[in-house]
mmCIF file of C-alpha atoms in Angstrom:
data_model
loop_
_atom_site.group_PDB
_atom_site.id
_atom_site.type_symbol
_atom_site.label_atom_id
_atom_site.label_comp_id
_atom_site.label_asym_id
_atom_site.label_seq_id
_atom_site.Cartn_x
_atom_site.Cartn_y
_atom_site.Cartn_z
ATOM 1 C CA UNK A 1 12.663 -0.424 126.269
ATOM 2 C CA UNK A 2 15.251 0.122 123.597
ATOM 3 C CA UNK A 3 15.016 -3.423 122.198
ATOM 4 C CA UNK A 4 14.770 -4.447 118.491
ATOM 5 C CA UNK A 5 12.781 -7.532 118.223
ATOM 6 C CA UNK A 6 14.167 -9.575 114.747
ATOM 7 C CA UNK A 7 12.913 -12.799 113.575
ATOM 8 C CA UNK A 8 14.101 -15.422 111.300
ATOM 9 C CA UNK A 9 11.661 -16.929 109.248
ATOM 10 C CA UNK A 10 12.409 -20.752 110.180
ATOM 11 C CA UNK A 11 11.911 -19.709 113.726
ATOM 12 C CA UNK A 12 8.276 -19.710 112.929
ATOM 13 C CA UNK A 13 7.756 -22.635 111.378
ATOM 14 C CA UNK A 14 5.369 -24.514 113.374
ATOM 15 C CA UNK A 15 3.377 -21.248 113.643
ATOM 16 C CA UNK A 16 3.027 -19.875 110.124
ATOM 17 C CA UNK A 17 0.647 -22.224 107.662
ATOM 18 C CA UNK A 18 2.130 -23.318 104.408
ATOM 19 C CA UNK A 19 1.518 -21.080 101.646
ATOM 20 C CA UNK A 20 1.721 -21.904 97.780
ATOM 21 C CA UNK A 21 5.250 -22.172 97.785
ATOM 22 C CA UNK A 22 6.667 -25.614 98.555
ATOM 23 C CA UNK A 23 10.532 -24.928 98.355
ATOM 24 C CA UNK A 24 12.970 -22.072 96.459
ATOM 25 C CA UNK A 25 11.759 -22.410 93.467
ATOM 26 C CA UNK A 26 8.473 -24.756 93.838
ATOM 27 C CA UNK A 27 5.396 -23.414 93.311
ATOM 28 C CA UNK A 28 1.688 -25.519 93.416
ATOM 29 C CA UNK A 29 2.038 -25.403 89.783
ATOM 30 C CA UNK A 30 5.827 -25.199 88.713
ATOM 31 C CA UNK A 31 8.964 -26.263 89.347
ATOM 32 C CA UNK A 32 11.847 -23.474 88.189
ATOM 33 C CA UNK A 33 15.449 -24.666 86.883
ATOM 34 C CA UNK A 34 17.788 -21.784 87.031
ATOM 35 C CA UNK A 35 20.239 -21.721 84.301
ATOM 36 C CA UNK A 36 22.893 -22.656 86.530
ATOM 37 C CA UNK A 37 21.413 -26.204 87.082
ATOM 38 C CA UNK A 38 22.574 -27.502 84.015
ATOM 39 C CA UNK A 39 25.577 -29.643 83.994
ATOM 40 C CA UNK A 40 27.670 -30.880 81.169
ATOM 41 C CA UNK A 41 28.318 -34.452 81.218
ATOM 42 C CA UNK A 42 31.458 -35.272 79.174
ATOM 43 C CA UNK A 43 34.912 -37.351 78.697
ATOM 44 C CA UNK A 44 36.096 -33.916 77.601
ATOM 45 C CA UNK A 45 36.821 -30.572 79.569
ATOM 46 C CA UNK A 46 33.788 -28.871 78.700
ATOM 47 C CA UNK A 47 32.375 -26.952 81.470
ATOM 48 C CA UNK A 48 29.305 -24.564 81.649
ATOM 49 C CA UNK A 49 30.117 -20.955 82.084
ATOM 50 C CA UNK A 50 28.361 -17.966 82.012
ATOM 51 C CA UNK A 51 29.085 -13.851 80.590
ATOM 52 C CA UNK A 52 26.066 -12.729 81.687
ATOM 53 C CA UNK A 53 26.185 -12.451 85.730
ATOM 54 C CA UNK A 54 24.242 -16.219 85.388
ATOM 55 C CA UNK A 55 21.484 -14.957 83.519
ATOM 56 C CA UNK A 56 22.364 -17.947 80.925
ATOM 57 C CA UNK A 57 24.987 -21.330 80.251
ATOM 58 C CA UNK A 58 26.874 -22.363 77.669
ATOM 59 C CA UNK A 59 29.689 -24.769 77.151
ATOM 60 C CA UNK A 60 33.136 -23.814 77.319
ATOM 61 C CA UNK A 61 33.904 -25.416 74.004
ATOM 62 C CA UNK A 62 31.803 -26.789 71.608
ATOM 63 C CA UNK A 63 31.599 -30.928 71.677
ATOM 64 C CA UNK A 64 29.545 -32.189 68.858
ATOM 65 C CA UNK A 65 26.219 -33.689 70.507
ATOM 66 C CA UNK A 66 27.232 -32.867 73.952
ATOM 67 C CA UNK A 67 23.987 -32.515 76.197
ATOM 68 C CA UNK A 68 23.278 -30.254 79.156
ATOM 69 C CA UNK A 69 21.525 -31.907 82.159
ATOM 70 C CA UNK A 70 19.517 -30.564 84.891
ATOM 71 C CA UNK A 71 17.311 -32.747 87.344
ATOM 72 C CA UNK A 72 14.897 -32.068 89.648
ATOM 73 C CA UNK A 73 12.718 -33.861 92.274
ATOM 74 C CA UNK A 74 8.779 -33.798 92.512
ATOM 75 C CA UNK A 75 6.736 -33.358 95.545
ATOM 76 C CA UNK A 76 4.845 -36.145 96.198
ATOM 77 C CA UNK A 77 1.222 -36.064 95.466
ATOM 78 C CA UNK A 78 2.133 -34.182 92.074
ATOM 79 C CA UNK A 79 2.727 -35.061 88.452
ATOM 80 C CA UNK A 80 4.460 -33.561 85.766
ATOM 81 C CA UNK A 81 2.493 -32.496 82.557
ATOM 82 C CA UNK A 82 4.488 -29.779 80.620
ATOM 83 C CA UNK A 83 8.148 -29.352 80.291
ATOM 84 C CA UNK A 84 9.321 -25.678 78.887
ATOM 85 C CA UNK A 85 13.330 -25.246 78.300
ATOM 86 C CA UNK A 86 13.980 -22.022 77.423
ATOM 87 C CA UNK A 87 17.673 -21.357 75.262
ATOM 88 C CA UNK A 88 18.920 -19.055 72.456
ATOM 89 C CA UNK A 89 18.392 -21.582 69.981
ATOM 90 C CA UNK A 90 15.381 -24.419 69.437
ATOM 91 C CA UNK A 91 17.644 -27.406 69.859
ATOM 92 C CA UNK A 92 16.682 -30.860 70.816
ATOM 93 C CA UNK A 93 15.196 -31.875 74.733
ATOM 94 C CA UNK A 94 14.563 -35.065 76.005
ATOM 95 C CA UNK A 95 12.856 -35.281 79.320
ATOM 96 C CA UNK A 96 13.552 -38.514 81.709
ATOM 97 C CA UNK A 97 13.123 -39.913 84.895
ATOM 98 C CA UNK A 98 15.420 -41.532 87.229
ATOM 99 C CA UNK A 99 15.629 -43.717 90.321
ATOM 100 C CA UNK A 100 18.252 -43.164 93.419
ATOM 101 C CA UNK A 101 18.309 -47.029 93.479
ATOM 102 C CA UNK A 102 19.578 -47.727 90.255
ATOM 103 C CA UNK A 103 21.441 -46.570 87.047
ATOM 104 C CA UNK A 104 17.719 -46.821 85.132
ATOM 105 C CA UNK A 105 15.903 -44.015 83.068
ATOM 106 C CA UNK A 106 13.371 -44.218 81.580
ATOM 107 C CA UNK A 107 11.892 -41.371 78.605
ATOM 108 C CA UNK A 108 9.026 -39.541 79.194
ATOM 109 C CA UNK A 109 8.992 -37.360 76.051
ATOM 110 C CA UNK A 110 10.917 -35.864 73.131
ATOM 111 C CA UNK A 111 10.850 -32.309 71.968
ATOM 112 C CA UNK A 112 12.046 -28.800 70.807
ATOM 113 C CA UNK A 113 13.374 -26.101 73.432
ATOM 114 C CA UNK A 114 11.380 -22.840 73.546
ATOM 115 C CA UNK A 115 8.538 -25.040 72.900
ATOM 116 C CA UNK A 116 6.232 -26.394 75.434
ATOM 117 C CA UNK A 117 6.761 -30.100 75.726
ATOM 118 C CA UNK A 118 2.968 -31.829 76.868
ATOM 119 C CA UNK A 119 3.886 -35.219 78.475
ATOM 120 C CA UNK A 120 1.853 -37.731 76.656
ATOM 121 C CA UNK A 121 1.183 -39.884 79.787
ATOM 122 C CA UNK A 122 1.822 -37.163 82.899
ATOM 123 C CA UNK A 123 4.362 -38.678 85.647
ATOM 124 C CA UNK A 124 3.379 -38.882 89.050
ATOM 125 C CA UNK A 125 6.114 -38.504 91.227
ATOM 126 C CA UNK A 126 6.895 -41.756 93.111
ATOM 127 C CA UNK A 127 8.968 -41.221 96.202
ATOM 128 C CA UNK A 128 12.782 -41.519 94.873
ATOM 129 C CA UNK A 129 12.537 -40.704 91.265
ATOM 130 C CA UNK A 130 13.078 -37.518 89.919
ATOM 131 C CA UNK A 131 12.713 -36.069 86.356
ATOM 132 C CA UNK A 132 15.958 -34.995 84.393
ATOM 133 C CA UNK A 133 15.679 -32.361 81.713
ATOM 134 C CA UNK A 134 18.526 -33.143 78.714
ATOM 135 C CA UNK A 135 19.231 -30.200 75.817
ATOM 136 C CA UNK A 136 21.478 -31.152 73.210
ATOM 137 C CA UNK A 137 23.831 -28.181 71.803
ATOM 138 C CA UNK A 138 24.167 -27.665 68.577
ATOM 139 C CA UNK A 139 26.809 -25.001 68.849
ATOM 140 C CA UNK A 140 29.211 -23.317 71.269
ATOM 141 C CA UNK A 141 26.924 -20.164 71.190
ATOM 142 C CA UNK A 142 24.053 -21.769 72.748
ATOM 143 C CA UNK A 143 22.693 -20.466 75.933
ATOM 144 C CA UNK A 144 20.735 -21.851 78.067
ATOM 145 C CA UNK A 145 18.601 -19.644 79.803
ATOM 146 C CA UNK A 146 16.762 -21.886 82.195
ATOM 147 C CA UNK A 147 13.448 -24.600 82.525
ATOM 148 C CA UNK A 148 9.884 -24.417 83.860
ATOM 149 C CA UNK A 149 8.416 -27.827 84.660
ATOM 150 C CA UNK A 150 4.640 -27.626 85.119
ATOM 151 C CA UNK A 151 3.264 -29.878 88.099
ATOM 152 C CA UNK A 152 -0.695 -30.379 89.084
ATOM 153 C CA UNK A 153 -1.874 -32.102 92.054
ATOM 154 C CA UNK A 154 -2.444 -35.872 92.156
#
């Protein structure tokens, strides 16, 4: 009598069936990059900041052809067959995928952000790999709002 009965949700996990999310983020269908995800590679000392409570990126000083990264792994027994980047301006993507046992990548298509990128050949995820989404700026303004990578069951 008197007692308040709380529960954490992991507490219940052998209990409680999966549902259509498979992770923060992960969906049966997409995969969601937050704006925060992306990463400047650089010799330089441009970092990615935000001025709108992380709502979008953008670099800290403009680098001619610097590129934002963000990567992302895929549950196993899905491919990838759409890539969306979504950004203040329509600058160049590239989508990739790597290998944690080796400095490889390898391109899996070319395209335009705020435009839906359709993998030519869809990549099934291979235990390891992951897919890494590149946008090139074009100027200091650009903002980078975030990604949606569209997955279907193998």
């Amino acid at each position: 009598i008197g007692s308040i009965l709380s529960y954490l949700s992991y507490d219940f996990t052998n209990v409680i069936t999966p549902t259509a999310n498979l992770y923060k983020g992960v969906t049966a269908t997409a995969i969601y990059i937050r704006s925060t995800n992306f990463h400047v590679t650089t010799s330089s000392s441009v970092i990615m900041y935000t001025r709108d409570n992380v709502g979008s990126v953008q670099p800290s000083s403009y680098v001619s052809r610097s590129k934002a990264f963000a990567t992302s792994f895929i549950p196993l027994g899905y491919r990838v067959t759409d890539v969306d980047v979504y950004a203040s301006q329509n600058r160049n993507i590239t989508v990739l995928t790597g290998r944690t046992i080796n400095d490889s990548t390898t391109s899996q298509g070319t395209g335009t952000a705020n435009t839906t990128l359709t993998l030519s050949s869809a990549w099934t995820s291979v235990e390891g790999d992951y897919i890494i989404i590149s946008y090139e700026f074009g100027a200091s303004t650009d903002e980078i709002y975030g990604a949606k990578i569209t997955i279907a069951a193998v």
